Amino acid sequence: MFLIPESPRRQIVKRQDDKALRTLEKIYPLEKAREEIAEVQDILRMEIKSDWRLLFKPGFRIALIVGVCLAILGQFMGVNAVFYYGPQFLSHAGLEKTASLDFQVWVGLVNVLSTILAMSVIDKIGRKKLIYIGVSGMVILLAAIGLFFSGVTSQNPATWILFGLILAYVFSSAISISAVIFVLLSEMYPVKVRGSAMSVAGFSLWVGTYLIGQLTPWLTTRLSASGVFWLFGFMCIPYLLITWFLVPETTGKSLEEIEREWTKRG
């Protein structure tokens, strides 16, 4: 943290324009850095104190609803259910208990390595494109996992194919929604309501995490393992549609540019 520069916006708020200019010069040419400072100063002059009521104004309200929907839907696409109940799913498919527990080690390893990969490409590919790539893969893999659960029997060698499909699903999730969601939420909200909106979206995300942890065993009993994974795959569709039609691409844009885009929608 000692190596990370202070936010230029905060430096401008504190009337430390010279420090802000030096920080911005690390990523922009001098003239562009000065333009950024001028733009932030203009926004600050128009800005009023953050108020919860601002969340429900046109434009800001849309941003809030979109963020909450992405936060909750992301949990019902199943990746945390795999983290929590992976050994049970694999035991149900016929793997021995020891192999099912070893599976969690592989899940963790794939998740970590995939997240590192996502961090290295998120600015090159873009937030929304990563979501399209990863979630499309999740839909296909969840459908295939559901098919395998509906057909495998104990000691069937196909269970190892199922093992590979689940790891591929974890990879698809880790390079897309798991890596992008917090970056996207922190960037997509207008400056005026960022603190309030992030708290609502973050709360929604953890409510979704709690619900999927509690509901997965019940859903497995009611729908069977195959039905649960097909449900997860179905929940990917509204996530893609919301991202396609309502979420702005934040890659390469300043917070002020993103704020203007939401304001126009209002």
PDB file of C-alpha atoms in Angstrom, residues 59-188:
ATOM      1  CA  GLY A  59     -30.275   7.680 -14.017  1.00  0.00           C
ATOM      2  CA  PHE A  60     -28.907   6.942 -10.562  1.00  0.00           C
ATOM      3  CA  ARG A  61     -31.887   4.652  -9.851  1.00  0.00           C
ATOM      4  CA  ILE A  62     -31.137   2.626 -12.978  1.00  0.00           C
ATOM      5  CA  ALA A  63     -27.492   2.254 -11.949  1.00  0.00           C
ATOM      6  CA  LEU A  64     -28.525   1.073  -8.485  1.00  0.00           C
ATOM      7  CA  ILE A  65     -31.010  -1.527  -9.793  1.00  0.00           C
ATOM      8  CA  VAL A  66     -28.525  -2.837 -12.361  1.00  0.00           C
ATOM      9  CA  GLY A  67     -25.811  -3.238  -9.727  1.00  0.00           C
ATOM     10  CA  VAL A  68     -28.122  -5.026  -7.293  1.00  0.00           C
ATOM     11  CA  CYS A  69     -29.366  -7.388 -10.019  1.00  0.00           C
ATOM     12  CA  LEU A  70     -25.817  -8.284 -11.083  1.00  0.00           C
ATOM     13  CA  ALA A  71     -24.739  -8.823  -7.474  1.00  0.00           C
ATOM     14  CA  ILE A  72     -27.622 -11.195  -6.660  1.00  0.00           C
ATOM     15  CA  LEU A  73     -27.814 -12.991 -10.017  1.00  0.00           C
ATOM     16  CA  GLY A  74     -24.084 -13.674  -9.893  1.00  0.00           C
ATOM     17  CA  GLN A  75     -24.591 -15.777  -6.773  1.00  0.00           C
ATOM     18  CA  PHE A  76     -27.415 -17.795  -8.352  1.00  0.00           C
ATOM     19  CA  MET A  77     -25.179 -18.829 -11.232  1.00  0.00           C
ATOM     20  CA  GLY A  78     -23.751 -21.419  -8.885  1.00  0.00           C
ATOM     21  CA  VAL A  79     -20.038 -20.930  -8.359  1.00  0.00           C
ATOM     22  CA  ASN A  80     -20.330 -20.571  -4.569  1.00  0.00           C
ATOM     23  CA  ALA A  81     -22.576 -23.641  -4.481  1.00  0.00           C
ATOM     24  CA  VAL A  82     -19.681 -25.559  -6.081  1.00  0.00           C
ATOM     25  CA  PHE A  83     -17.246 -24.107  -3.534  1.00  0.00           C
ATOM     26  CA  TYR A  84     -19.512 -25.030  -0.620  1.00  0.00           C
ATOM     27  CA  TYR A  85     -20.912 -28.371  -1.776  1.00  0.00           C
ATOM     28  CA  GLY A  86     -18.447 -29.643  -4.398  1.00  0.00           C
ATOM     29  CA  PRO A  87     -17.523 -32.854  -2.551  1.00  0.00           C
ATOM     30  CA  GLN A  88     -21.198 -33.760  -2.086  1.00  0.00           C
ATOM     31  CA  PHE A  89     -21.939 -33.208  -5.778  1.00  0.00           C
ATOM     32  CA  LEU A  90     -19.006 -35.399  -6.820  1.00  0.00           C
ATOM     33  CA  SER A  91     -19.899 -38.114  -4.295  1.00  0.00           C
ATOM     34  CA  HIS A  92     -23.431 -38.088  -5.693  1.00  0.00           C
ATOM     35  CA  ALA A  93     -21.931 -38.644  -9.142  1.00  0.00           C
ATOM     36  CA  GLY A  94     -19.967 -41.685  -8.013  1.00  0.00           C
ATOM     37  CA  LEU A  95     -16.495 -40.428  -7.012  1.00  0.00           C
ATOM     38  CA  GLU A  96     -14.989 -41.854  -3.855  1.00  0.00           C
ATOM     39  CA  LYS A  97     -14.998 -39.575  -0.819  1.00  0.00           C
ATOM     40  CA  THR A  98     -11.227 -39.015  -0.905  1.00  0.00           C
ATOM     41  CA  ALA A  99     -11.333 -38.036  -4.586  1.00  0.00           C
ATOM     42  CA  SER A 100     -14.280 -35.730  -3.902  1.00  0.00           C
ATOM     43  CA  LEU A 101     -12.321 -33.898  -1.198  1.00  0.00           C
ATOM     44  CA  ASP A 102      -9.241 -33.680  -3.434  1.00  0.00           C
ATOM     45  CA  PHE A 103     -11.536 -32.049  -5.968  1.00  0.00           C
ATOM     46  CA  GLN A 104     -11.825 -28.998  -3.691  1.00  0.00           C
ATOM     47  CA  VAL A 105      -8.069 -28.521  -3.848  1.00  0.00           C
ATOM     48  CA  TRP A 106      -8.248 -28.454  -7.631  1.00  0.00           C
ATOM     49  CA  VAL A 107     -11.192 -26.053  -7.523  1.00  0.00           C
ATOM     50  CA  GLY A 108      -9.217 -23.671  -5.312  1.00  0.00           C
ATOM     51  CA  LEU A 109      -6.127 -23.903  -7.521  1.00  0.00           C
ATOM     52  CA  VAL A 110      -8.082 -23.288 -10.730  1.00  0.00           C
ATOM     53  CA  ASN A 111      -9.922 -20.391  -9.097  1.00  0.00           C
ATOM     54  CA  VAL A 112      -6.718 -18.662  -7.956  1.00  0.00           C
ATOM     55  CA  LEU A 113      -4.856 -19.114 -11.251  1.00  0.00           C
ATOM     56  CA  SER A 114      -7.894 -18.024 -13.272  1.00  0.00           C
ATOM     57  CA  THR A 115      -8.272 -14.894 -11.140  1.00  0.00           C
ATOM     58  CA  ILE A 116      -4.625 -13.992 -11.747  1.00  0.00           C
ATOM     59  CA  LEU A 117      -5.204 -14.465 -15.482  1.00  0.00           C
ATOM     60  CA  ALA A 118      -8.305 -12.244 -15.327  1.00  0.00           C
ATOM     61  CA  MET A 119      -6.353  -9.524 -13.523  1.00  0.00           C
ATOM     62  CA  SER A 120      -3.756  -9.539 -16.287  1.00  0.00           C
ATOM     63  CA  VAL A 121      -6.243  -9.215 -19.161  1.00  0.00           C
ATOM     64  CA  ILE A 122      -9.199  -7.272 -17.738  1.00  0.00           C
ATOM     65  CA  ASP A 123      -7.928  -3.899 -19.003  1.00  0.00           C
ATOM     66  CA  LYS A 124      -6.877  -5.297 -22.386  1.00  0.00           C
ATOM     67  CA  ILE A 125     -10.100  -7.190 -23.139  1.00  0.00           C
ATOM     68  CA  GLY A 126     -12.592  -5.027 -21.254  1.00  0.00           C
ATOM     69  CA  ARG A 127     -15.043  -5.744 -18.461  1.00  0.00           C
ATOM     70  CA  LYS A 128     -18.093  -6.510 -20.579  1.00  0.00           C
ATOM     71  CA  LYS A 129     -16.235  -8.689 -23.107  1.00  0.00           C
ATOM     72  CA  LEU A 130     -14.821 -10.806 -20.282  1.00  0.00           C
ATOM     73  CA  ILE A 131     -18.356 -11.268 -18.972  1.00  0.00           C
ATOM     74  CA  TYR A 132     -19.633 -12.289 -22.423  1.00  0.00           C
ATOM     75  CA  ILE A 133     -16.818 -14.813 -22.863  1.00  0.00           C
ATOM     76  CA  GLY A 134     -16.944 -16.285 -19.370  1.00  0.00           C
ATOM     77  CA  VAL A 135     -20.718 -16.383 -18.869  1.00  0.00           C
ATOM     78  CA  SER A 136     -21.306 -17.879 -22.320  1.00  0.00           C
ATOM     79  CA  GLY A 137     -18.893 -20.649 -21.344  1.00  0.00           C
ATOM     80  CA  MET A 138     -20.720 -21.055 -18.030  1.00  0.00           C
ATOM     81  CA  VAL A 139     -24.071 -21.565 -19.793  1.00  0.00           C
ATOM     82  CA  ILE A 140     -22.652 -24.310 -22.008  1.00  0.00           C
ATOM     83  CA  LEU A 141     -20.768 -26.022 -19.192  1.00  0.00           C
ATOM     84  CA  LEU A 142     -23.677 -25.888 -16.734  1.00  0.00           C
ATOM     85  CA  ALA A 143     -25.948 -27.481 -19.345  1.00  0.00           C
ATOM     86  CA  ALA A 144     -23.362 -30.222 -19.915  1.00  0.00           C
ATOM     87  CA  ILE A 145     -22.891 -30.770 -16.162  1.00  0.00           C
ATOM     88  CA  GLY A 146     -26.645 -31.119 -15.759  1.00  0.00           C
ATOM     89  CA  LEU A 147     -26.703 -33.726 -18.527  1.00  0.00           C
ATOM     90  CA  PHE A 148     -23.903 -35.715 -16.895  1.00  0.00           C
ATOM     91  CA  PHE A 149     -25.605 -35.646 -13.497  1.00  0.00           C
ATOM     92  CA  SER A 150     -28.765 -36.965 -15.088  1.00  0.00           C
ATOM     93  CA  GLY A 151     -26.919 -39.907 -16.653  1.00  0.00           C
ATOM     94  CA  VAL A 152     -23.908 -40.940 -14.563  1.00  0.00           C
ATOM     95  CA  THR A 153     -24.008 -43.928 -12.228  1.00  0.00           C
ATOM     96  CA  SER A 154     -21.653 -45.096  -9.524  1.00  0.00           C
ATOM     97  CA  GLN A 155     -18.179 -46.016 -10.794  1.00  0.00           C
ATOM     98  CA  ASN A 156     -19.007 -44.686 -14.243  1.00  0.00           C
ATOM     99  CA  PRO A 157     -15.784 -43.381 -15.856  1.00  0.00           C
ATOM    100  CA  ALA A 158     -17.822 -40.409 -17.097  1.00  0.00           C
ATOM    101  CA  THR A 159     -17.575 -38.983 -13.569  1.00  0.00           C
ATOM    102  CA  TRP A 160     -14.015 -37.898 -14.373  1.00  0.00           C
ATOM    103  CA  ILE A 161     -15.332 -36.046 -17.411  1.00  0.00           C
ATOM    104  CA  LEU A 162     -17.804 -34.387 -15.044  1.00  0.00           C
ATOM    105  CA  PHE A 163     -14.862 -33.484 -12.814  1.00  0.00           C
ATOM    106  CA  GLY A 164     -13.205 -31.725 -15.766  1.00  0.00           C
ATOM    107  CA  LEU A 165     -16.412 -29.922 -16.755  1.00  0.00           C
ATOM    108  CA  ILE A 166     -16.831 -28.503 -13.263  1.00  0.00           C
ATOM    109  CA  LEU A 167     -13.231 -27.265 -13.239  1.00  0.00           C
ATOM    110  CA  ALA A 168     -13.817 -25.636 -16.634  1.00  0.00           C
ATOM    111  CA  TYR A 169     -16.953 -24.007 -15.209  1.00  0.00           C
ATOM    112  CA  VAL A 170     -14.964 -22.635 -12.255  1.00  0.00           C
ATOM    113  CA  PHE A 171     -12.408 -21.276 -14.729  1.00  0.00           C
ATOM    114  CA  SER A 172     -15.130 -19.567 -16.784  1.00  0.00           C
ATOM    115  CA  SER A 173     -16.621 -18.006 -13.665  1.00  0.00           C
ATOM    116  CA  ALA A 174     -13.297 -16.898 -12.190  1.00  0.00           C
ATOM    117  CA  ILE A 175     -12.160 -15.066 -15.334  1.00  0.00           C
ATOM    118  CA  SER A 176     -15.507 -13.293 -15.707  1.00  0.00           C
ATOM    119  CA  ILE A 177     -18.102 -12.563 -13.033  1.00  0.00           C
ATOM    120  CA  SER A 178     -15.933 -13.407 -10.006  1.00  0.00           C
ATOM    121  CA  ALA A 179     -13.123 -11.104 -11.118  1.00  0.00           C
ATOM    122  CA  VAL A 180     -15.144  -8.408 -12.860  1.00  0.00           C
ATOM    123  CA  ILE A 181     -18.057  -7.796 -10.472  1.00  0.00           C
ATOM    124  CA  PHE A 182     -16.203  -5.788  -7.808  1.00  0.00           C
ATOM    125  CA  VAL A 183     -14.252  -3.817 -10.418  1.00  0.00           C
ATOM    126  CA  LEU A 184     -17.414  -3.100 -12.388  1.00  0.00           C
ATOM    127  CA  LEU A 185     -19.444  -2.072  -9.343  1.00  0.00           C
ATOM    128  CA  SER A 186     -16.702   0.266  -8.132  1.00  0.00           C
ATOM    129  CA  GLU A 187     -16.511   1.951 -11.550  1.00  0.00           C
ATOM    130  CA  MET A 188     -20.084   2.005 -12.837  1.00  0.00           C
TER     131      MET A 188
END
